[in-house]
Amino acid sequence: MKKDSRLNQKQIEILNDTFSRVVDGETMEEIANSHGISRKTLSLWKNSNHGKQLHSTFQKEMSTNDLPRFYQVLSEKMQAGSYKHMELYAKVHGLYADKKEMVIEEQEINPADRAVSEEELEELKRLLKG
């Protein structure tokens, strides 16, 4: 099976069952045996692009019920002054840049711009003699 192959309806059903049962603590081997397939076949399906997409959707659905509690705890910790929780809030909402970027501007100096006129040179000599 190619990684970019689409799974058929039966394979999708088996994978959705797998995701739920893994959360409940069953092994891939046990789940594969119960469906009459090998663990390797189940892993191939799960690791295909379509399988990864299905797993991502499953995880999002599982965590939807946890979002209100997540934001409640996050809010409580931020009100208590936790810098780490403020940082997490900023990251979740796209307000925080993960990487520090440094901009270094190089300025080319033209030797002609540094030249001293004859008058300035004479003035400097006069000041140095005192």
PDB file of C-alpha atoms in Angstrom, residues 18 22 32 37-38 60 75 80 83 85 96-97 99 104 121 125-126:
ATOM      1  CA  THR A  18      -8.494   1.167  16.566  1.00  0.00           C
ATOM      2  CA  VAL A  22      -5.949   2.250  21.843  1.00  0.00           C
ATOM      3  CA  ALA A  32      -5.618  -6.344  14.558  1.00  0.00           C
ATOM      4  CA  ILE A  37      -5.752  -8.723   9.999  1.00  0.00           C
ATOM      5  CA  SER A  38      -2.079  -8.499  10.865  1.00  0.00           C
ATOM      6  CA  LYS A  60      -9.510  16.820  17.645  1.00  0.00           C
ATOM      7  CA  SER A  75      -7.179  31.523  32.726  1.00  0.00           C
ATOM      8  CA  ALA A  80      -2.139  33.934  39.287  1.00  0.00           C
ATOM      9  CA  TYR A  83       4.502  33.528  32.902  1.00  0.00           C
ATOM     10  CA  HIS A  85       0.731  30.004  31.074  1.00  0.00           C
ATOM     11  CA  TYR A  96       3.895  34.738  20.260  1.00  0.00           C
ATOM     12  CA  ALA A  97       6.793  34.204  17.889  1.00  0.00           C
ATOM     13  CA  LYS A  99      11.822  31.930  17.289  1.00  0.00           C
ATOM     14  CA  ILE A 104      21.599  42.730  11.386  1.00  0.00           C
ATOM     15  CA  LEU A 121      43.087  68.474   7.811  1.00  0.00           C
ATOM     16  CA  LYS A 125      46.876  70.119  12.550  1.00  0.00           C
ATOM     17  CA  ARG A 126      46.410  73.615  13.919  1.00  0.00           C
TER      18      ARG A 126
END
